[in-house]
XYZ file of C-alpha atoms in Angstrom:
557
model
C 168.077 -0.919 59.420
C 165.627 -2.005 57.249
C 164.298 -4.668 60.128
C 164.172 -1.555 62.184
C 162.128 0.005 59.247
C 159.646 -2.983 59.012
C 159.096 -3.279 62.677
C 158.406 0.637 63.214
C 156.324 0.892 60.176
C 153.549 -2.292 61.725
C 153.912 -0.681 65.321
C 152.524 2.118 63.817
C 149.368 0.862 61.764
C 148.607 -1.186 65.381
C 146.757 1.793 67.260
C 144.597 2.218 64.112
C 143.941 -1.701 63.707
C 143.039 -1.367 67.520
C 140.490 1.083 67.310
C 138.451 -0.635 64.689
C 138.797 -3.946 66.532
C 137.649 -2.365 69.526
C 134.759 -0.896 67.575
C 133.869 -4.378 66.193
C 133.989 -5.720 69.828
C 131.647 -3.268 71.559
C 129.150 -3.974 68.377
C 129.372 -7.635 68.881
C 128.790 -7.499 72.219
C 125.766 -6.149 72.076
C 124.473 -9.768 70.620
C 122.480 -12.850 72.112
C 125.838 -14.299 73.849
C 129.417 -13.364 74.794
C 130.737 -15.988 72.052
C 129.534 -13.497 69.695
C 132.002 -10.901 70.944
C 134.830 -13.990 70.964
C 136.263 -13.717 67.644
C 136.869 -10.073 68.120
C 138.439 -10.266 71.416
C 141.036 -12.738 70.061
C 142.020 -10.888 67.859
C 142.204 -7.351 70.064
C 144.360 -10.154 72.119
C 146.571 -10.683 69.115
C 146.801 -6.903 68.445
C 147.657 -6.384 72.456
C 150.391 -9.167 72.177
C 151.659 -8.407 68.625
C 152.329 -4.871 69.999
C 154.135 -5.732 72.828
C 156.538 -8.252 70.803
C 157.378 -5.673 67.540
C 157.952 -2.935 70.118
C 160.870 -4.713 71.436
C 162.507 -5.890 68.255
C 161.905 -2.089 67.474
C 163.952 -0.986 70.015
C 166.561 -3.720 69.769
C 167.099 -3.904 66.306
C 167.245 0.327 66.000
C 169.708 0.130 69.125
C 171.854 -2.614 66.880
C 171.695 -0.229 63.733
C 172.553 2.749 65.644
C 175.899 0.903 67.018
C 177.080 -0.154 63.736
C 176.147 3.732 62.201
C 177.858 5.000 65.093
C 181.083 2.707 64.652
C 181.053 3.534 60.930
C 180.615 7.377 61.627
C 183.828 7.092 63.790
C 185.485 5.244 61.705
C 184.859 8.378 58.775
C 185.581 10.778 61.025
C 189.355 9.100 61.826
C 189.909 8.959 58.228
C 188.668 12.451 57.672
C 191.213 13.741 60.383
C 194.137 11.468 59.286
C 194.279 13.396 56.119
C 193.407 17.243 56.395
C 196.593 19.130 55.775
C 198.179 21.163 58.312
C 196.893 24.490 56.885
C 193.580 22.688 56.991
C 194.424 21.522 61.241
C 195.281 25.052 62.206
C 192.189 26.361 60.550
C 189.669 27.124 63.802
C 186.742 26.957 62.180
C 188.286 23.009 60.622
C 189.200 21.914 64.410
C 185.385 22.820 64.848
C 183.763 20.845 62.058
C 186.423 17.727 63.789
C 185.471 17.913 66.740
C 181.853 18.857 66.677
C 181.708 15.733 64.197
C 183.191 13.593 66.992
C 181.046 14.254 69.489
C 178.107 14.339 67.419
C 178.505 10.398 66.616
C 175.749 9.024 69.028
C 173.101 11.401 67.995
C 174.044 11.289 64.087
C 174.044 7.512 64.760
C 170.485 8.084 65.896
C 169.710 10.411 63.257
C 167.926 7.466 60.935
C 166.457 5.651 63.327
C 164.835 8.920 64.294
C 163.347 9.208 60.707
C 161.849 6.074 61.443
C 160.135 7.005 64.032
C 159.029 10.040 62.907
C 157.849 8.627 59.948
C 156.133 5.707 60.956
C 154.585 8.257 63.847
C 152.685 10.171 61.134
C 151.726 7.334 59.655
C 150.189 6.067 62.465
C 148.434 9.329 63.049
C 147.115 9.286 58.805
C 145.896 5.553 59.895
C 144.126 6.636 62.887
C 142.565 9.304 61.240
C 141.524 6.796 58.650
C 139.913 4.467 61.342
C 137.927 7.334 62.895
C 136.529 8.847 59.410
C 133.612 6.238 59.891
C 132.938 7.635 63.001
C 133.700 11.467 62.725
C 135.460 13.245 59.706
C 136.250 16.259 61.409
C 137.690 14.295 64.256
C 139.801 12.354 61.874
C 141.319 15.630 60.486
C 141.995 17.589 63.927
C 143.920 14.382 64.798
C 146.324 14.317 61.713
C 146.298 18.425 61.754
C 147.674 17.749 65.574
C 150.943 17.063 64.000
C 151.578 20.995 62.699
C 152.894 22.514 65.741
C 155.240 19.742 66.251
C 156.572 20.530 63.072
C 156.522 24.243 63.667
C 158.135 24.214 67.075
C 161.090 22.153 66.290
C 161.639 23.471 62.647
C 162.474 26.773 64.614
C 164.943 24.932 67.329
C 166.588 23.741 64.886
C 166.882 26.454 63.075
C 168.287 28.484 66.144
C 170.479 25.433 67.414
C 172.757 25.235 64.291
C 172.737 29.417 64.980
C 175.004 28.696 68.297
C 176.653 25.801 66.934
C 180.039 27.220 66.504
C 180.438 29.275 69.487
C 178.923 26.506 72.006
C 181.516 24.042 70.654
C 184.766 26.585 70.784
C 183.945 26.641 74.638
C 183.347 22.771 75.303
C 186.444 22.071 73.319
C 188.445 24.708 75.678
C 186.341 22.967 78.527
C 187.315 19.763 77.656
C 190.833 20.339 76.854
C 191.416 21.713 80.439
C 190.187 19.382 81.967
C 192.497 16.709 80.017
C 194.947 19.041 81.650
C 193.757 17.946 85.036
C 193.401 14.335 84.414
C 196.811 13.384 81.837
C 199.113 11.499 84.374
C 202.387 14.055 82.965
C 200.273 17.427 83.037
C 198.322 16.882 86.137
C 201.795 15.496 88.121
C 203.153 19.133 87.046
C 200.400 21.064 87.914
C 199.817 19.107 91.642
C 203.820 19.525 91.988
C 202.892 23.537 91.222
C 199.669 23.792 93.221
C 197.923 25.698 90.239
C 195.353 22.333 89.468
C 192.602 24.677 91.001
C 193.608 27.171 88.507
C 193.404 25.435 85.654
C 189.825 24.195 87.013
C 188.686 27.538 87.250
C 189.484 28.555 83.710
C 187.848 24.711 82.414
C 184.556 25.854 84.650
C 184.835 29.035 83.369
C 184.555 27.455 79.620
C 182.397 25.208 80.833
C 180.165 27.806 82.041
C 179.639 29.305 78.733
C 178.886 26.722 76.839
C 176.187 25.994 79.368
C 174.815 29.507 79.227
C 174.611 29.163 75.082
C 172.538 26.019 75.698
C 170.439 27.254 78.684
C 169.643 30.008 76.222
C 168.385 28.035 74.280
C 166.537 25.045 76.221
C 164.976 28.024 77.855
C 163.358 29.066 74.425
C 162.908 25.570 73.745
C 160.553 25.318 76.701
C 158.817 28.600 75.457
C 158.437 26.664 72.269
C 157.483 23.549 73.352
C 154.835 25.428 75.504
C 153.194 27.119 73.105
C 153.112 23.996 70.822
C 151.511 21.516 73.428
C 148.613 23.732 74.066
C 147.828 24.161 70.427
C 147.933 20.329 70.354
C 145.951 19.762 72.985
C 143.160 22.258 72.297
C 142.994 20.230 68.741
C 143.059 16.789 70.267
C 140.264 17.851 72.395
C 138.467 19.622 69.472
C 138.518 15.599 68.244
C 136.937 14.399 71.538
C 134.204 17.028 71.057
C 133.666 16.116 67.576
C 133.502 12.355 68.408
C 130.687 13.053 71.379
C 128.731 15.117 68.912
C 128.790 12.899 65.971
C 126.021 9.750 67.208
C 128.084 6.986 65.802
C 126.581 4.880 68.533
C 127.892 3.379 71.657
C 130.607 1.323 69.621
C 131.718 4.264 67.681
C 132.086 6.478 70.625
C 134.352 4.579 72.780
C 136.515 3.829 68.852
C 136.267 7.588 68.302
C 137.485 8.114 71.966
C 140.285 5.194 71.693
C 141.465 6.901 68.463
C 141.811 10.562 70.269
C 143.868 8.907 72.827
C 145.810 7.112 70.401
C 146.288 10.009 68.320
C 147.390 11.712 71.233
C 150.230 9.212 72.035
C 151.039 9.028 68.353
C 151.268 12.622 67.811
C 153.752 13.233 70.902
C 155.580 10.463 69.598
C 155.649 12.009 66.455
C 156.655 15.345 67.582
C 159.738 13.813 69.925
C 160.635 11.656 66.872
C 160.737 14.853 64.844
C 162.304 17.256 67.185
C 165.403 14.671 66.843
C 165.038 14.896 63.305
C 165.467 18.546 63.227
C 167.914 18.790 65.654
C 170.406 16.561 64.061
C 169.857 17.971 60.526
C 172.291 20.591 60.979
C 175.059 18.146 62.779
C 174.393 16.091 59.538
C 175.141 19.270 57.385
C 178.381 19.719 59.736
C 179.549 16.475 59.515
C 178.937 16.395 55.265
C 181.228 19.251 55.385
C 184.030 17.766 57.606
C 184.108 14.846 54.912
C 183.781 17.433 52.103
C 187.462 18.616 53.325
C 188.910 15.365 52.674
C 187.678 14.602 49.200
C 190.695 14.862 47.124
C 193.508 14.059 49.521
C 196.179 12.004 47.861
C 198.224 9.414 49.516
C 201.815 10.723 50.770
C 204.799 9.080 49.679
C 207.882 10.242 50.888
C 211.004 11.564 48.325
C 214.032 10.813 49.667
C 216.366 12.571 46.483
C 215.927 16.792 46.414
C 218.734 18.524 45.014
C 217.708 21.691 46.202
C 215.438 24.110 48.410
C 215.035 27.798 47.414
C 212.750 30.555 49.009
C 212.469 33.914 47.559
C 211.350 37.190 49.527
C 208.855 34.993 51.949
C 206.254 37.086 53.949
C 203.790 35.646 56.393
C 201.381 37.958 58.163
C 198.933 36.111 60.492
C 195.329 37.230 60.618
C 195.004 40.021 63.209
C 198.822 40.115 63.332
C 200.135 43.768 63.521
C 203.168 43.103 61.515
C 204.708 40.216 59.199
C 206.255 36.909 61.418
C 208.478 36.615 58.751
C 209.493 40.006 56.382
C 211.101 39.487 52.639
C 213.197 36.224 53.637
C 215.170 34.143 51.253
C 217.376 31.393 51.053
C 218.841 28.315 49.302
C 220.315 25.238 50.560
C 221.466 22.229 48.152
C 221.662 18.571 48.716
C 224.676 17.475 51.594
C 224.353 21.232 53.379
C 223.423 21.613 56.937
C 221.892 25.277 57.243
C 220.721 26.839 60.534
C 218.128 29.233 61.274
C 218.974 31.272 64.619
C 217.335 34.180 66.913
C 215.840 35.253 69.959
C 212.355 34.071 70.695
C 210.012 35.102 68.529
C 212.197 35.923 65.612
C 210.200 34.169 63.002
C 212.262 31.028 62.828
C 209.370 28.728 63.334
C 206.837 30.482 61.005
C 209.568 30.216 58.307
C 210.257 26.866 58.684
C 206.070 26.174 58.431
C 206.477 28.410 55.088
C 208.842 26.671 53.640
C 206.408 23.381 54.322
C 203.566 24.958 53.107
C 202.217 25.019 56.006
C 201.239 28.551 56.591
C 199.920 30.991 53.945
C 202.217 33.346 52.294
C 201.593 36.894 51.905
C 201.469 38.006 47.940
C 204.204 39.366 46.951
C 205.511 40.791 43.248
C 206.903 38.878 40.457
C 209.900 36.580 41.615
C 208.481 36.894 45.232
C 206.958 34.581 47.900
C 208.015 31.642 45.965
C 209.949 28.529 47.403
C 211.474 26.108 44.862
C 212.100 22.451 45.639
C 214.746 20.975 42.355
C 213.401 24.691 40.548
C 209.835 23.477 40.520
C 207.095 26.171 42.323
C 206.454 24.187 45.447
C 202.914 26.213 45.061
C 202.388 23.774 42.521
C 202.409 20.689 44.534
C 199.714 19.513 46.420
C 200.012 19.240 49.942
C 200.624 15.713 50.205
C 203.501 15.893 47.872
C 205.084 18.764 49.056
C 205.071 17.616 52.478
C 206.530 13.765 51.565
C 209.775 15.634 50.825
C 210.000 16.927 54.230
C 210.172 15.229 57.367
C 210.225 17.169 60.385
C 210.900 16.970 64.612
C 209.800 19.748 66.946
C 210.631 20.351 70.468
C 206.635 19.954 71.034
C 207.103 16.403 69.453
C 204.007 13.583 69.633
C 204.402 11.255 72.489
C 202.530 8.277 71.010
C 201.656 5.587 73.275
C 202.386 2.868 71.397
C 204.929 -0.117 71.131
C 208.266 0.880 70.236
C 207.155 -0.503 66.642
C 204.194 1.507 65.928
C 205.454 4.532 67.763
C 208.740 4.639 65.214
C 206.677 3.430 62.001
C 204.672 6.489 62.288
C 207.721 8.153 60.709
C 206.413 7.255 57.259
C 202.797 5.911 55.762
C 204.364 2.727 54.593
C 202.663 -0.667 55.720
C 205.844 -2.938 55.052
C 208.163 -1.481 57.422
C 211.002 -3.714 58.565
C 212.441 -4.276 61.738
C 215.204 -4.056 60.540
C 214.542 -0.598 59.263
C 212.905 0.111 63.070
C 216.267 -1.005 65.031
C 218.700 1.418 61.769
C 216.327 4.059 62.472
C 216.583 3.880 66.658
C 220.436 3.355 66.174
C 220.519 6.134 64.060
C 218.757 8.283 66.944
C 221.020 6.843 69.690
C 218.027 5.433 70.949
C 218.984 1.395 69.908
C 220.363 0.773 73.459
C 217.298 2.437 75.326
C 214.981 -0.085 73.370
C 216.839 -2.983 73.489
C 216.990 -2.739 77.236
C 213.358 -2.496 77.709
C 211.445 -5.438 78.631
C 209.859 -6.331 75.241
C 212.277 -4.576 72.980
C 210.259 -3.358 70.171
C 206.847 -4.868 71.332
C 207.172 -2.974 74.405
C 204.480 -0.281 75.398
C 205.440 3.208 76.200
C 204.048 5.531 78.373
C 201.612 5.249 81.277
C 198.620 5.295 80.421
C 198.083 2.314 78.824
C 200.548 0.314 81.724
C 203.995 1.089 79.247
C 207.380 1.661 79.999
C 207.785 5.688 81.309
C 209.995 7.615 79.480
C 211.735 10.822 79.968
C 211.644 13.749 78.090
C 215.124 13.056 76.585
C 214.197 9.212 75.876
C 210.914 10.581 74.055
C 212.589 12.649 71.894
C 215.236 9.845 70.690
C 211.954 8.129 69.552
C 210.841 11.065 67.687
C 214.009 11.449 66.215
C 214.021 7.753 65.015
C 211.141 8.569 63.027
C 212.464 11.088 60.788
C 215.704 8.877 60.197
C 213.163 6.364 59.448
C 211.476 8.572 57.408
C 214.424 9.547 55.310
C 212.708 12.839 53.084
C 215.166 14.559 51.302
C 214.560 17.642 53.417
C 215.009 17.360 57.112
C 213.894 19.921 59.353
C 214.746 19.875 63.005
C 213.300 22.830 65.214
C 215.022 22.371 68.223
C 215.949 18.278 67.907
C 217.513 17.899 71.241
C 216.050 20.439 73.700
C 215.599 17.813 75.902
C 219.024 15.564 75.527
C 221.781 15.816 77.605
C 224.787 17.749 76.350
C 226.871 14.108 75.382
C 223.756 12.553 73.881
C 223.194 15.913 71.877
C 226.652 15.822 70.707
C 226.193 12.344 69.658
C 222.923 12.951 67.497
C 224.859 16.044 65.712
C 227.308 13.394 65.065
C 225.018 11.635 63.734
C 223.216 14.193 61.656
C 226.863 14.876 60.110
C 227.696 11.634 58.953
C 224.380 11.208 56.878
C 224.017 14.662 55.639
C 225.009 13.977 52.462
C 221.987 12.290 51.325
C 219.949 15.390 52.834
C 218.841 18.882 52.736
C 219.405 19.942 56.966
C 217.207 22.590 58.342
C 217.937 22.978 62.047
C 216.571 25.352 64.590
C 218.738 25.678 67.489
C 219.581 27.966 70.793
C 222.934 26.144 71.589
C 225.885 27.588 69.559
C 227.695 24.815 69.619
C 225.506 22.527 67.642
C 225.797 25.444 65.172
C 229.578 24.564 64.318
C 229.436 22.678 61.906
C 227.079 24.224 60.080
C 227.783 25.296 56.176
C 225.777 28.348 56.394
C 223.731 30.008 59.424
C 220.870 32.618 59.230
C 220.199 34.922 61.815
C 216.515 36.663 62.090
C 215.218 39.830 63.703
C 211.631 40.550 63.533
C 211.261 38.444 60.751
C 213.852 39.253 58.926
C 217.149 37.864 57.824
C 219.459 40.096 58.783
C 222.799 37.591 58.578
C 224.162 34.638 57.051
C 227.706 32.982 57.046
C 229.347 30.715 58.721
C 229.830 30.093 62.543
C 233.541 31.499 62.482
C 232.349 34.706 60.253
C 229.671 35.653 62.339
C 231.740 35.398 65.374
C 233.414 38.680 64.301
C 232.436 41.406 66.984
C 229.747 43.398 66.716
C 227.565 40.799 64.352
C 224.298 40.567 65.571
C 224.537 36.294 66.289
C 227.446 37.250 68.238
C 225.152 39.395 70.710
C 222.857 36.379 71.165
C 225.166 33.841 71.875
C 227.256 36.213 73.551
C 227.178 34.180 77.143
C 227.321 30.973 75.617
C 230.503 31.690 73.925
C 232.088 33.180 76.857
């Protein structure tokens, strides 16, 4: 950068060097014989060449510092996503700052280089208003004044681009996401089998549309702008060439004085593109500050394995704009070795209680004793994130399908670095998924998924692998919203098995549709609207008329 730096700051005393050179040739022409106008023409020839060469290590050396900005501006903006919370994630105005920030990288990696430029631009307008104040004073000033609408006009674009900065990025994120949809081997196989791809690209166009408009909007202002501001340049550049005519400084200093306008003209639009870049990336620059802001304090997880006990008193969770509580006035406890289930229709608040009891939703205030979950009687309120959540560990039915080796996919289970394969293979055999892997043609070192040329996987054989992760993971909590959705009825008997046999060294959460994973549970709760309206055991809340016996009603007959 500071190469960059050097190189932009002599490009820009050049034009003002040339102009007095140029005077100093015309002058010595004017002698007995043309080797009196040699010296001077060497070194105009210098100037000429010297130009030529520091403009090209310029632009190399600012492309160089731009890719290592950029690469380090990625590399912050992984570890600034890597450790927001997952309150922070499902915040809309978070997924914003992240992905505004990651598209932003070229032009923020830009961003200094443009200061540069935009520095060393008016300083080659104050030096060429310095090499014409021998020849004309006033010219000398309308040159350097030509750099105030510049300034003006893109002070107000950027003012009016960080204005539409939120909404224009909600709809190129939807844009973009759709058209993922259309491209992701798995989605876009579905969606061909279904005929509705040209669906889908109507809604992504649709997004896409928007976004455009926002920007059209204002590129069309822009142009207004940039209107306005080039004729108020021009009509003081040419003030300069009037001012150079009238001033009599000779034959020499009137082709100088004219040199300089021109100069000054070239150094001024230079000055004003440099700037508008300025401008326009100072609010991305304020963006991205704030995306790093989020992650100041974020500790590093490390995972409990040993929790006596999980307690939740009168939990409510209302989401914004939500016309009732997801979850009304819930409670309940469940103690190290117990396998408790959570049970209703869809919709019944299963899912939002399981994310309060994580901490990963907001809880409604409630009165004294209320809205409180304990983990070993200690206000999980008063944990941070990070060390609330390293007692959990936790498999959805919308599980991550990581493309990754075998290895890496399973080792994503916990943030340790020194995981065994030893641990890997206990973890996969734990999961019923040993077998699977050690068929495959690398074992652990082989890839999965297509993307990247891996091994395919069903839905089943992806969700062993997520499973792996949380034995692997070993919290003291485990919470399993609907484990096996996509597992065979055998294999799902199998993991349950499973589950059993180490469930004494665990608090067991599970979500589940099927009643007869739900067996050999110690204690089920069944929710309505949010509410827990019954808890027992699978054989008490068999008895007719209960309301778990209405759900299940056609899987028990």
């Amino acid at each position: 950068m500071a190469l960059a730096a050097l190189a932009s700051l002599l490009l820009a005393l050049i034009p003002a060097a040339q102009v007095s050179v140029v005077a100093w040739v015309v002058e010595s022409a004017a002698g007995s014989t043309w080797t009196d106008a040699l010296v001077p023409v060497l070194v105009l020839t210098a100037l000429v060449g010297l130009s030529q060469v520091v403009s090209s290590a310029e632009n190399l050396t600012g492309q160089r510092a731009s890719l290592r900005l950029r690469s380090d501006l990625v590399r912050r903006t992984a570890a600034t996503a890597a450790v927001l919370t997952p309150r922070r994630i499902a915040d809309s105005r978070v997924h914003a700052l992240v992905e505004g920030g990651r598209n932003s990288t070229f032009e923020l990696a830009r961003g200094p280089i443009s200061v540069i430029s935009a520095l060393s631009a008016i300083v080659a307008a104050i030096a060429l208003g310095a090499a014409l104040l021998p020849f004309s004073a006033l010219a000398a000033g309308l040159v350097v004044l030509a750099l105030v609408p510049s300034l003006i006009t893109f002070s107000w674009a950027a003012r009016m681009q960080d204005e539409q900065f939120e909404e224009e990025t909600r709809h190129a994120f939807r844009a973009r996401y759709l058209l993922d949809q259309l491209i992701d081997r798995r989605t876009a196989s579905e969606l061909a089998t279904l005929g509705t791809g040209p669906k889908v690209a109507a809604k992504a166009n649709d997004a896409h549309g928007r976004a455009t408009e926002i920007l059209d909007r204002t590129y069309a202002r822009l142009l207004k702008g940039e209107l306005l501001g080039g004729v108020a340049t021009a009509l003081l550049l040419g003030g300069a060439l009037i001012a150079v005519l009238n001033a009599g400084a000779g034959s020499g200093g009137l082709i100088a004085g004219v040199l300089g306008v021109i100069a000054g003209l070239q150094a001024t639009r230079g000055a004003g593109f440099a700037l508008g870049d300025v401008i326009s990336v100072a609010p991305k620059i304020v963006r991205f500050r704030e995306l790093e802001g989020l992650a100041d304090t974020a500790p590093t997880q490390h995972v409990v394995r040993d929790v006596g006990s999980l307690e939740a008193h009168g939990l409510s969770i209302t989401y914004p704009g939500g016309a009732r509580p997801a979850v009304q006035d819930a409670s309940l406890r469940a103690e190290a070795g117990e396998m408790i289930a959570l049970v209703g229709v869809n919709g019944a608040g299963k899912t939002t209680l399981v994310s309060a009891l994580m901490g990963i939703v907001e809880l409604d205030s409630g009165g004294v004793g209320h809205g409180v979950v304990e983990i070993d009687g200690v206000d999980a309120g008063e944990l941070s994130a990070a060390e609330r959540l390293g007692r959990f560990g936790l498999v959805t039915q919308e599980f991550g399908r990581y493309e990754m080796t075998v290895r890496d996919a399973v080792a994503l289970g916990t943030p340790r670095d020194d995981v065994a394969d030893e641990e890997i293979w206990q973890a996969l055999d734990a999961a019923r998924a040993g077998d699977l892997v050690r068929r495959l043609p690398e074992g652990l070192d082989t890839m999965l998924g297509p993307q990247f040329d891996g091994v395919g996987l069903s839905g089943g054989q992806w969700q062993r692998i997520a499973l792996a992760r949380i034995h692997l993971r070993g919290a003291g909590i485990r919470v399993l919203d609907e484990p096996t959705s996509a597992i065979d009825a055998e294999a799902e008997q199998e993991v349950f098995a499973q589950l059993r046999e180490t469930a004494a060294g665990h608090i067991t959460i599970v979500v589940s549709h099927r009643a007869w994973t739900l067996r050999g549970m110690d204690r089920i709760h069944v929710l309505e609207e949010g509410r827990i309206v019954e808890a027992g055991t699978y054989e008490q809340l068999l008895a007719p008329g209960t309301r778990f016996a209405e759900i299940f009603a056609q899987q028990l007959t």
